[in-house]
Coordinates of C-alpha atoms and ligand atoms in Angstrom, one line a residue:
M1 CA -22.8 66.1 -19.9
K2 CA -20.4 67.9 -17.6
N3 CA -18.7 65.8 -15.0
I4 CA -18.2 67.1 -11.5
L5 CA -16.3 65.3 -8.7
F6 CA -16.8 66.4 -5.1
I7 CA -13.7 65.7 -2.9
A8 CA -14.7 65.9 0.7
S9 CA -13.9 64.6 4.2
E10 CA -17.5 63.8 5.2
G11 CA -21.0 63.3 3.7
V12 CA -24.4 62.2 4.8
P13 CA -25.4 59.3 5.2
F14 CA -22.0 57.8 5.3
I15 CA -20.3 60.0 8.0
K16 CA -21.2 63.3 9.6
T17 CA -19.6 65.6 12.1
G18 CA -21.4 68.9 11.1
G19 CA -23.1 70.8 8.3
L20 CA -20.4 70.1 5.7
A21 CA -21.7 66.5 5.6
D22 CA -25.3 67.7 5.1
V23 CA -24.2 69.8 2.1
V24 CA -22.0 67.1 0.5
G25 CA -24.9 64.6 1.0
S26 CA -27.6 66.8 -0.4
L27 CA -26.3 69.2 -3.1
P28 CA -25.2 66.5 -5.6
K29 CA -28.7 65.1 -5.6
C30 CA -30.2 68.5 -6.5
V31 CA -27.9 69.4 -9.4
D32 CA -29.7 69.0 -12.8
K33 CA -29.0 65.5 -13.9
R34 CA -29.7 66.2 -17.5
Y35 CA -26.6 68.4 -17.8
F36 CA -24.3 67.3 -14.9
D37 CA -23.0 64.1 -13.5
V38 CA -22.0 64.9 -9.9
R39 CA -20.1 62.2 -8.0
V40 CA -18.4 62.3 -4.6
I41 CA -15.2 60.8 -3.3
M42 CA -14.4 60.6 0.4
P43 CA -12.4 58.5 2.8
K44 CA -13.7 55.2 4.1
Y45 CA -13.3 55.6 7.8
T46 CA -13.2 52.5 10.0
C47 CA -15.7 54.4 12.4
M48 CA -18.4 54.4 9.7
K49 CA -21.5 52.4 10.6
Q50 CA -21.4 48.8 9.4
E51 CA -24.6 49.2 7.4
M52 CA -22.9 52.0 5.4
K53 CA -19.8 49.9 4.8
D54 CA -22.0 47.1 3.6
L55 CA -23.2 49.3 0.7
M56 CA -19.6 49.7 -0.6
K57 CA -18.1 47.4 -3.2
Y58 CA -14.5 46.9 -3.9
K59 CA -13.5 48.4 -7.3
T60 CA -9.7 48.2 -7.4
H61 CA -6.5 49.2 -5.6
F62 CA -3.1 50.6 -6.3
Y63 CA 0.0 51.7 -4.4
M64 CA 1.1 55.3 -4.1
D65 CA 4.3 57.0 -2.9
F66 CA 3.5 59.1 0.1
H67 CA 5.5 60.4 3.0
W68 CA 8.5 58.2 2.2
N69 CA 6.3 55.1 2.0
N70 CA 4.6 53.2 -0.7
E71 CA 1.0 53.2 0.6
Y72 CA -2.0 51.0 -0.3
V73 CA -4.9 52.9 -1.8
G74 CA -8.1 50.9 -2.1
I75 CA -11.1 52.3 -4.1
L76 CA -14.6 51.3 -3.2
E77 CA -17.9 52.5 -4.7
A78 CA -21.5 52.7 -3.8
E79 CA -24.7 54.3 -5.1
Y80 CA -27.0 56.1 -2.8
D81 CA -30.1 58.0 -3.6
G82 CA -29.1 58.2 -7.3
V83 CA -25.6 59.5 -6.5
K84 CA -22.4 57.6 -7.2
Y85 CA -19.9 57.6 -4.3
Y86 CA -16.2 56.5 -4.3
F87 CA -14.2 55.8 -1.1
I88 CA -10.5 55.8 -0.5
D89 CA -9.5 52.9 1.7
N90 CA -6.5 52.6 3.9
E91 CA -7.2 51.4 7.4
M92 CA -4.0 52.9 8.9
M93 CA -4.9 56.3 7.6
F94 CA -8.6 56.3 8.3
G95 CA -8.7 54.3 11.6
G96 CA -9.8 55.7 15.0
F97 CA -13.1 56.5 16.6
K98 CA -13.7 59.8 14.7
P99 CA -13.0 61.2 11.3
Y100 CA -10.8 64.0 12.7
S101 CA -8.5 63.0 15.5
G102 CA -8.1 66.6 16.7
N103 CA -4.3 66.2 16.5
V104 CA -3.3 68.7 13.8
Y105 CA -0.2 66.8 12.6
D106 CA -2.1 63.5 12.3
D107 CA -5.0 65.1 10.5
I108 CA -2.7 66.8 8.1
V109 CA -1.0 63.5 7.2
K110 CA -4.4 61.9 6.8
F111 CA -5.9 64.5 4.5
S112 CA -2.8 65.1 2.5
F113 CA -2.9 61.4 1.8
F114 CA -6.6 61.6 1.0
S115 CA -6.1 64.5 -1.4
K116 CA -3.3 62.9 -3.3
A117 CA -5.0 59.5 -3.4
A118 CA -8.3 60.9 -4.6
L119 CA -6.6 62.6 -7.6
S120 CA -4.5 59.5 -8.3
A121 CA -7.6 57.4 -8.3
I122 CA -9.3 59.3 -11.0
P123 CA -7.8 57.5 -14.0
L124 CA -9.2 54.3 -12.5
L125 CA -12.8 55.5 -12.1
D126 CA -14.2 55.3 -15.6
F127 CA -15.3 58.9 -14.9
E128 CA -13.3 61.9 -16.1
P129 CA -14.2 65.0 -14.2
D130 CA -14.3 68.4 -15.9
L131 CA -14.2 70.1 -12.6
I132 CA -13.1 69.1 -9.1
H133 CA -15.1 70.7 -6.3
C134 CA -13.1 70.8 -3.0
H135 CA -14.5 71.4 0.5
D136 CA -12.6 73.0 3.4
W137 CA -9.0 72.6 4.5
Q138 CA -9.0 68.9 4.3
T139 CA -9.0 69.1 0.5
G140 CA -7.0 72.3 0.2
L141 CA -4.0 70.5 -1.3
V142 CA -6.1 69.2 -4.2
P143 CA -5.9 72.4 -6.4
V144 CA -2.2 72.5 -5.5
Y145 CA -1.5 68.9 -6.5
L146 CA -3.5 69.5 -9.7
K147 CA -1.1 72.4 -10.7
E148 CA 2.0 70.7 -9.5
R149 CA 2.2 66.8 -9.4
F150 CA -0.5 66.1 -12.0
S151 CA -0.1 69.0 -14.5
D152 CA 1.9 67.0 -17.0
N153 CA -1.0 64.7 -17.7
P154 CA -3.4 66.3 -20.1
M155 CA -6.3 64.6 -18.4
F156 CA -5.6 66.7 -15.3
S157 CA -4.2 69.8 -16.8
R158 CA -7.6 70.8 -18.2
M159 CA -9.5 70.0 -15.1
K160 CA -10.9 73.1 -13.3
S161 CA -11.1 73.3 -9.5
V162 CA -13.4 75.1 -7.1
M163 CA -12.7 75.6 -3.4
T164 CA -15.7 76.0 -1.1
I165 CA -15.1 77.5 2.4
H166 CA -17.5 76.0 4.9
N167 CA -15.4 77.3 7.8
L168 CA -12.4 79.5 7.6
K169 CA -11.4 78.9 11.2
F170 CA -9.9 75.6 10.4
Q171 CA -7.0 75.8 7.9
G172 CA -4.6 72.9 8.4
K173 CA -1.5 74.8 9.6
W174 CA 1.8 73.2 10.4
D175 CA 5.5 73.5 10.2
V176 CA 6.7 73.9 6.6
K177 CA 9.5 71.3 6.8
D178 CA 7.1 68.6 8.1
V179 CA 4.5 69.4 5.5
R180 CA 7.1 69.3 2.7
D181 CA 8.1 65.9 4.0
I182 CA 4.6 64.7 4.1
T183 CA 3.3 66.0 0.8
G184 CA 6.4 65.8 -1.4
I185 CA 5.6 69.3 -2.7
P186 CA 8.8 71.2 -3.6
A187 CA 10.2 74.0 -1.5
S188 CA 9.4 76.6 -4.2
F189 CA 5.7 76.2 -3.3
F190 CA 6.1 77.2 0.3
T191 CA 6.3 81.0 -0.1
P192 CA 3.9 83.6 1.3
D193 CA 2.2 84.0 -2.1
K194 CA 1.5 80.2 -2.2
L195 CA 1.3 77.6 0.6
E196 CA 2.9 79.5 3.4
A197 CA 1.1 81.8 5.8
Y198 CA 2.8 83.5 8.8
K199 CA 5.8 81.1 8.5
D200 CA 3.7 77.9 8.6
A201 CA 2.4 75.8 5.8
N202 CA -1.3 76.3 5.4
L203 CA -3.3 73.7 3.4
L204 CA -6.5 75.8 3.0
K205 CA -4.4 78.7 1.7
G206 CA -2.9 76.5 -1.0
G207 CA -6.5 75.7 -2.1
L208 CA -7.5 79.3 -2.1
V209 CA -4.5 80.4 -4.1
Y210 CA -4.7 77.6 -6.7
A211 CA -8.4 77.0 -7.2
D212 CA -10.0 78.5 -10.3
A213 CA -12.9 79.8 -8.2
I214 CA -13.7 80.2 -4.5
T215 CA -17.1 80.0 -3.0
T216 CA -18.4 80.2 0.5
V217 CA -21.8 79.3 1.9
S218 CA -23.6 82.7 2.3
D219 CA -23.3 86.2 0.8
T220 CA -22.7 87.9 4.1
Y221 CA -19.9 85.5 5.1
A222 CA -18.3 86.1 1.6
E223 CA -18.1 89.7 2.6
E224 CA -17.2 89.2 6.2
I225 CA -14.1 87.0 5.5
K226 CA -12.5 89.9 3.6
T227 CA -12.2 91.8 6.9
P228 CA -9.7 91.1 9.6
F229 CA -12.3 90.2 12.3
Y230 CA -13.7 87.2 10.3
G231 CA -10.7 86.6 7.9
E232 CA -8.7 84.4 10.3
G233 CA -5.5 85.8 8.9
L234 CA -6.4 85.2 5.2
D235 CA -8.6 88.3 4.6
G236 CA -5.8 89.9 2.5
L237 CA -5.7 86.9 0.2
L238 CA -9.5 86.8 0.0
R239 CA -9.6 90.5 -0.8
A240 CA -7.0 89.9 -3.5
R241 CA -9.1 87.1 -5.0
S242 CA -12.4 88.8 -4.5
G243 CA -13.1 88.7 -8.2
S244 CA -13.1 84.9 -8.0
L245 CA -15.0 84.7 -4.7
R246 CA -18.7 84.4 -4.3
G247 CA -21.3 83.4 -1.7
I248 CA -23.9 80.7 -2.5
V249 CA -26.2 80.1 0.5
N250 CA -26.8 76.5 1.5
G251 CA -30.0 74.6 1.3
I252 CA -31.2 71.6 3.3
D253 CA -32.6 68.3 2.2
Y254 CA -36.3 68.9 2.0
E255 CA -37.0 65.1 2.0
D256 CA -35.0 64.3 5.1
Y257 CA -36.2 67.4 6.9
D258 CA -40.0 67.4 6.3
P259 CA -42.3 67.6 9.3
S260 CA -45.1 66.0 7.4
R261 CA -43.1 62.8 6.7
D262 CA -40.3 62.7 9.3
K263 CA -39.8 59.2 10.5
Y264 CA -38.2 60.4 13.8
I265 CA -41.2 62.4 15.0
E266 CA -44.3 61.0 16.5
Y267 CA -46.8 63.6 15.3
K268 CA -46.5 64.7 11.7
Y269 CA -47.7 68.2 10.7
D270 CA -47.5 70.7 7.9
A271 CA -48.0 74.4 7.3
K272 CA -51.8 74.0 7.4
N273 CA -52.3 72.0 10.6
F274 CA -49.3 72.9 12.8
R275 CA -51.6 75.0 15.1
K276 CA -53.1 71.7 16.4
E277 CA -50.5 69.1 15.7
K278 CA -47.1 70.6 16.4
I279 CA -47.8 70.9 20.2
K280 CA -48.2 67.1 20.4
N281 CA -44.5 66.8 19.7
K282 CA -43.8 69.3 22.5
R283 CA -45.9 67.2 24.9
A284 CA -44.1 64.0 23.8
L285 CA -40.6 65.6 24.2
Q286 CA -41.4 67.0 27.7
K287 CA -42.4 63.5 28.7
Q288 CA -39.4 61.9 27.1
L289 CA -36.9 64.3 28.7
G290 CA -38.6 64.6 32.1
L291 CA -39.6 68.3 31.8
D292 CA -42.7 69.8 33.3
Q293 CA -45.8 68.8 31.3
D294 CA -47.0 72.2 30.3
D295 CA -48.5 73.1 27.0
K296 CA -48.2 76.8 27.5
V297 CA -44.6 77.3 28.5
M298 CA -42.3 78.5 25.7
M299 CA -39.8 75.8 24.8
I300 CA -36.4 76.9 23.4
G301 CA -34.2 74.4 21.6
I302 CA -30.4 74.3 20.9
V303 CA -28.8 71.6 18.6
S304 CA -25.2 72.4 18.1
R305 CA -21.5 71.6 18.3
L306 CA -20.7 73.1 21.7
T307 CA -17.9 75.5 20.7
D308 CA -17.0 79.1 20.9
Q309 CA -18.1 79.7 17.3
K310 CA -21.8 79.1 18.3
G311 CA -21.9 81.8 21.0
F312 CA -22.1 79.6 24.1
D313 CA -20.2 82.1 26.2
L314 CA -23.1 84.5 25.8
I315 CA -25.5 81.7 26.9
A316 CA -23.4 80.8 29.9
Y317 CA -23.4 84.4 30.9
I318 CA -27.2 84.9 31.2
M319 CA -28.3 81.3 31.7
D320 CA -29.3 81.8 35.4
E321 CA -31.2 84.9 34.5
L322 CA -33.0 83.2 31.6
C323 CA -34.0 80.3 33.8
Q324 CA -36.0 82.8 36.0
D325 CA -38.3 83.3 33.0
A326 CA -41.2 81.1 32.0
V327 CA -39.2 79.0 29.5
Q328 CA -38.0 75.5 29.0
I329 CA -34.6 74.9 27.5
V330 CA -33.6 71.8 25.6
V331 CA -30.0 71.3 24.5
L332 CA -28.5 68.6 22.3
G333 CA -24.8 68.8 21.6
T334 CA -21.3 67.8 22.2
G335 CA -18.0 69.7 22.2
E336 CA -15.9 71.7 24.6
E337 CA -16.0 70.3 28.1
R338 CA -16.8 73.7 29.8
Y339 CA -20.0 74.0 27.8
E340 CA -21.0 70.4 28.3
N341 CA -20.5 70.9 32.0
M342 CA -22.3 74.2 32.0
F343 CA -25.4 72.7 30.6
R344 CA -25.2 69.6 32.9
H345 CA -25.0 72.0 35.8
F346 CA -28.1 73.9 34.8
D347 CA -29.9 70.7 34.1
W348 CA -29.1 69.7 37.7
K349 CA -30.1 73.1 39.1
Y350 CA -33.4 73.5 37.1
G351 CA -34.2 69.9 36.2
N352 CA -37.8 70.5 35.3
K353 CA -37.0 73.4 33.0
V354 CA -33.6 72.5 31.5
S355 CA -32.7 69.3 29.7
A356 CA -29.1 68.8 28.7
N357 CA -28.4 66.0 26.3
I358 CA -24.7 65.8 25.8
Y359 CA -24.4 63.3 23.0
Y360 CA -25.1 63.0 19.3
S361 CA -28.5 61.8 18.1
E362 CA -30.1 62.3 14.7
E363 CA -33.4 61.2 16.1
L364 CA -33.4 63.6 19.1
S365 CA -32.3 66.5 16.9
H366 CA -35.4 66.0 14.6
R367 CA -37.6 65.8 17.7
I368 CA -36.2 69.1 19.0
Y369 CA -36.7 70.9 15.7
A370 CA -40.3 69.6 15.7
A371 CA -41.2 70.2 19.4
C372 CA -39.8 73.5 20.3
D373 CA -41.4 76.9 19.9
A374 CA -38.1 78.8 19.4
F375 CA -34.5 77.8 18.4
L376 CA -31.5 79.7 19.7
M377 CA -28.3 80.2 17.7
P378 CA -26.3 83.3 18.8
S379 CA -23.2 82.5 16.8
L380 CA -20.0 84.6 17.0
F381 CA -19.6 83.7 13.3
E382 CA -21.6 81.5 11.1
P383 CA -20.6 80.7 7.5
C384 CA -24.1 79.6 6.8
G385 CA -25.7 77.5 9.5
L386 CA -28.2 74.8 8.7
S387 CA -29.8 74.3 12.1
Q388 CA -31.8 77.6 11.7
L389 CA -33.0 76.4 8.3
M390 CA -34.2 73.2 9.8
A391 CA -35.9 75.1 12.6
L392 CA -37.7 77.3 10.0
R393 CA -38.8 74.3 8.1
Y394 CA -40.3 72.9 11.3
G395 CA -42.0 76.1 12.2
T396 CA -39.7 76.7 15.1
V397 CA -38.9 80.4 15.3
P398 CA -35.1 81.1 15.2
I399 CA -33.5 83.6 17.6
V400 CA -30.1 84.4 16.0
R401 CA -27.2 86.8 15.9
E402 CA -27.0 88.8 12.7
T403 CA -23.9 87.3 11.2
G404 CA -23.0 85.2 8.1
G405 CA -25.7 82.9 6.9
L406 CA -27.9 83.6 9.9
K407 CA -28.3 87.2 8.7
D408 CA -29.1 86.0 5.2
T409 CA -31.7 83.4 6.1
V410 CA -33.6 84.7 9.1
Q411 CA -35.7 87.8 8.5
P412 CA -36.1 89.8 11.7
Y413 CA -39.7 90.2 13.0
N414 CA -41.2 93.6 12.5
E415 CA -44.4 94.0 14.5
F416 CA -45.4 97.2 12.7
D417 CA -45.8 95.6 9.3
S418 CA -46.1 92.0 10.5
T419 CA -43.1 90.6 8.6
G420 CA -40.2 88.4 9.5
T421 CA -39.4 84.8 10.3
G422 CA -37.5 85.1 13.5
F423 CA -35.7 87.3 16.0
S424 CA -32.2 88.7 15.8
F425 CA -29.7 90.9 17.5
M426 CA -26.6 92.5 16.2
N427 CA -23.8 92.9 18.8
Y428 CA -22.0 90.0 20.4
N429 CA -23.4 90.9 23.8
A430 CA -25.1 88.6 26.2
H431 CA -27.8 91.1 27.4
E432 CA -28.6 92.1 23.8
M433 CA -29.2 88.4 23.2
L434 CA -31.3 88.2 26.3
A435 CA -33.4 91.2 25.3
S436 CA -34.0 89.5 22.0
I437 CA -35.2 86.2 23.7
R438 CA -37.4 88.3 26.0
Y439 CA -38.9 90.1 23.1
A440 CA -39.7 86.7 21.6
E441 CA -41.3 85.6 24.9
R442 CA -43.5 88.7 24.9
I443 CA -44.8 88.0 21.4
Y444 CA -45.2 84.3 22.2
Y445 CA -47.2 84.9 25.4
D446 CA -49.1 88.1 24.6
K447 CA -49.6 88.0 20.8
R448 CA -50.1 84.4 19.9
R449 CA -51.9 85.2 16.6
E450 CA -48.8 87.2 15.6
W451 CA -46.5 84.4 16.7
N452 CA -48.5 81.9 14.6
K453 CA -48.4 84.1 11.6
M454 CA -44.6 84.2 12.0
I455 CA -44.7 80.4 11.9
D456 CA -46.7 80.6 8.7
R457 CA -44.0 82.8 7.1
A458 CA -41.2 80.6 8.5
M459 CA -42.7 77.4 7.0
A460 CA -43.3 79.2 3.7
A461 CA -39.7 80.3 3.3
D462 CA -37.9 78.1 0.7
F463 CA -34.5 76.8 1.7
S464 CA -34.5 73.7 -0.4
W465 CA -31.5 73.4 -2.7
H466 CA -33.5 74.5 -5.7
V467 CA -32.2 78.0 -6.1
S468 CA -28.7 77.5 -4.8
A469 CA -28.0 74.4 -6.9
E470 CA -28.7 76.5 -10.0
K471 CA -26.1 79.0 -8.9
Y472 CA -23.5 76.2 -8.6
Q473 CA -24.6 75.0 -12.1
E474 CA -24.0 78.5 -13.5
M475 CA -20.6 78.6 -12.0
Y476 CA -19.7 75.1 -13.3
D477 CA -20.9 76.1 -16.7
W478 CA -18.9 79.3 -16.6
L479 CA -15.7 77.5 -15.5
I480 CA -15.9 74.5 -17.8
G481 CA -17.2 76.4 -20.9
D482 CA -18.7 74.6 -23.8
K483 CA -17.8 71.0 -24.1
A484 CA -17.2 69.6 -27.6
Ligands
LIG1 P1 -21.8 73.3 11.9 O1 -21.6 72.7 10.6 O2 -21.0 74.6 12.1 O3 -21.7 72.4 13.0 P2 -24.6 73.7 10.9 O4 -25.7 74.5 11.5 O5 -24.2 74.0 9.5 O6 -23.3 73.9 11.9 O7 -24.8 72.2 10.9 C1 -25.0 71.4 12.0 C2 -25.6 70.1 11.7 O8 -25.3 69.2 12.7 C3 -27.1 70.2 11.7 O9 -27.6 69.2 10.8 C4 -27.5 69.8 13.2 O10 -28.8 69.3 13.3 C5 -26.4 68.7 13.4 N1 -26.0 68.5 14.8 C6 -25.2 69.2 15.6 N2 -25.0 68.7 16.8 C7 -25.8 67.6 16.8 C8 -26.0 66.5 17.8 N3 -25.4 66.6 19.0 N4 -26.9 65.5 17.5 C9 -27.4 65.5 16.2 N5 -27.2 66.4 15.3 C10 -26.4 67.4 15.6
LIG2 C1 -19.6 74.8 8.5 C2 -20.2 76.1 9.1 C3 -21.7 76.2 9.0 C4 -22.1 75.7 7.6 C5 -21.6 74.3 7.3 C6 -22.0 73.8 5.9 O1 -19.6 73.7 9.4 O2 -19.8 76.2 10.5 O3 -22.1 77.5 9.2 O4 -23.5 75.7 7.6 O5 -20.2 74.4 7.3 O6 -21.7 74.7 4.9

């Protein structure tokens, strides 16, 4: 049995701000339990739902030197869906209304503490990992600490580490002196070949330098981040480490996202009966959101963080024009104020065609995936993207920009040989996107049989974890080698 410990800042069902939580919550379940014992450690945030906290049991605690203080580190544990979870407890560190405060300094303190505490907790877990799997900048210090602070202990010195990049945009960058102070890592580590980048300390970079292997969440993104445009300043390092870098595309949880059993949707359907049943969800959503009751109109959905990454400036640019077409647009998301207000404005201006829902709701997200005809995701960059996979699963045709995981998971429609699962465009250009949406409208309105065949293909595409979990297993095997 090989033991793997995920160290991550979020995971479904305990806490979620984005796709990282979906991955951390679903991949461990899908790894072959005959050969691997995968467990997860994450912070216990005070903002977690009470019902989730109620699942956790106190295991033990200790005190740890950190940032000139001696800090309390509680360890709690829980089992969920066959996976064992550990939680690091310290209410001062993990208080607040959200997991990430948005204040870079505070977040760096919080996750440096978490990274060190998670490693320090291991000897108390009755679980000795062969490999530590780290996710994003929040855990970038883990491979560094493993090589520095913990390397004298044979239990740690043989542990392998993997760093998975879910989003290269966020790196945890701050002044070197402060980060040395916070982490206690010696000055010799803060050089441009290690933790320093462009004069600042960079936590993700530390992880990328010291991890035994690096992965990211699609093949295309693995290539893109070796170029200056997508590399966020680390493309040189990623080119240098390209022998240890690979893309493994994400899957989604096929039990949580299943239109034939989804507890959030009123009318269940599957690949056989969607022609009759899916539309009932559209009617229900039109009613719920106060849109025109119209079976025929093409309904386009958006469920997303409202940030630049997701291409909202393209949408803002053509929104008025698009609203002249026979379409309905349903948005669910939170994020940058200018995009929240942009959608509120269009909801006010075209109330019977546009519905802006500026909040977070698991339930409404499922209803949108089920009800809409098409799903729009014109990202500027997209490491993988899970929303388009959810849309495919619900027979909702994605319209995407050809970047990162969107390119790898949505096959563009080809009307000549009747293939493809969605629509896509290449350049980051608002009118190119609009042309793609209008092409989709034409097929939807004029060639309904073709449209439905596209739904057949979309629903037949397999983005469960099945294939990708095997790729992670191969990588774990390769890194750990044979165990005595
Ligand atoms: P990212 O991680 O970059 O935000 P992904 O497509 O990988 O993008 O994952 C986004 C996840 O968050 C999906 O599960 C999506 O349904 C969900 N999501 C985003 N915004 C909301 C919201 N306002 N309400 C509910 N779910 C949301
Ligand atoms: C990040 C990326 C998204 C990816 C998710 C899970 O949030 O923005 O593309 O799907 O991580 O890997």
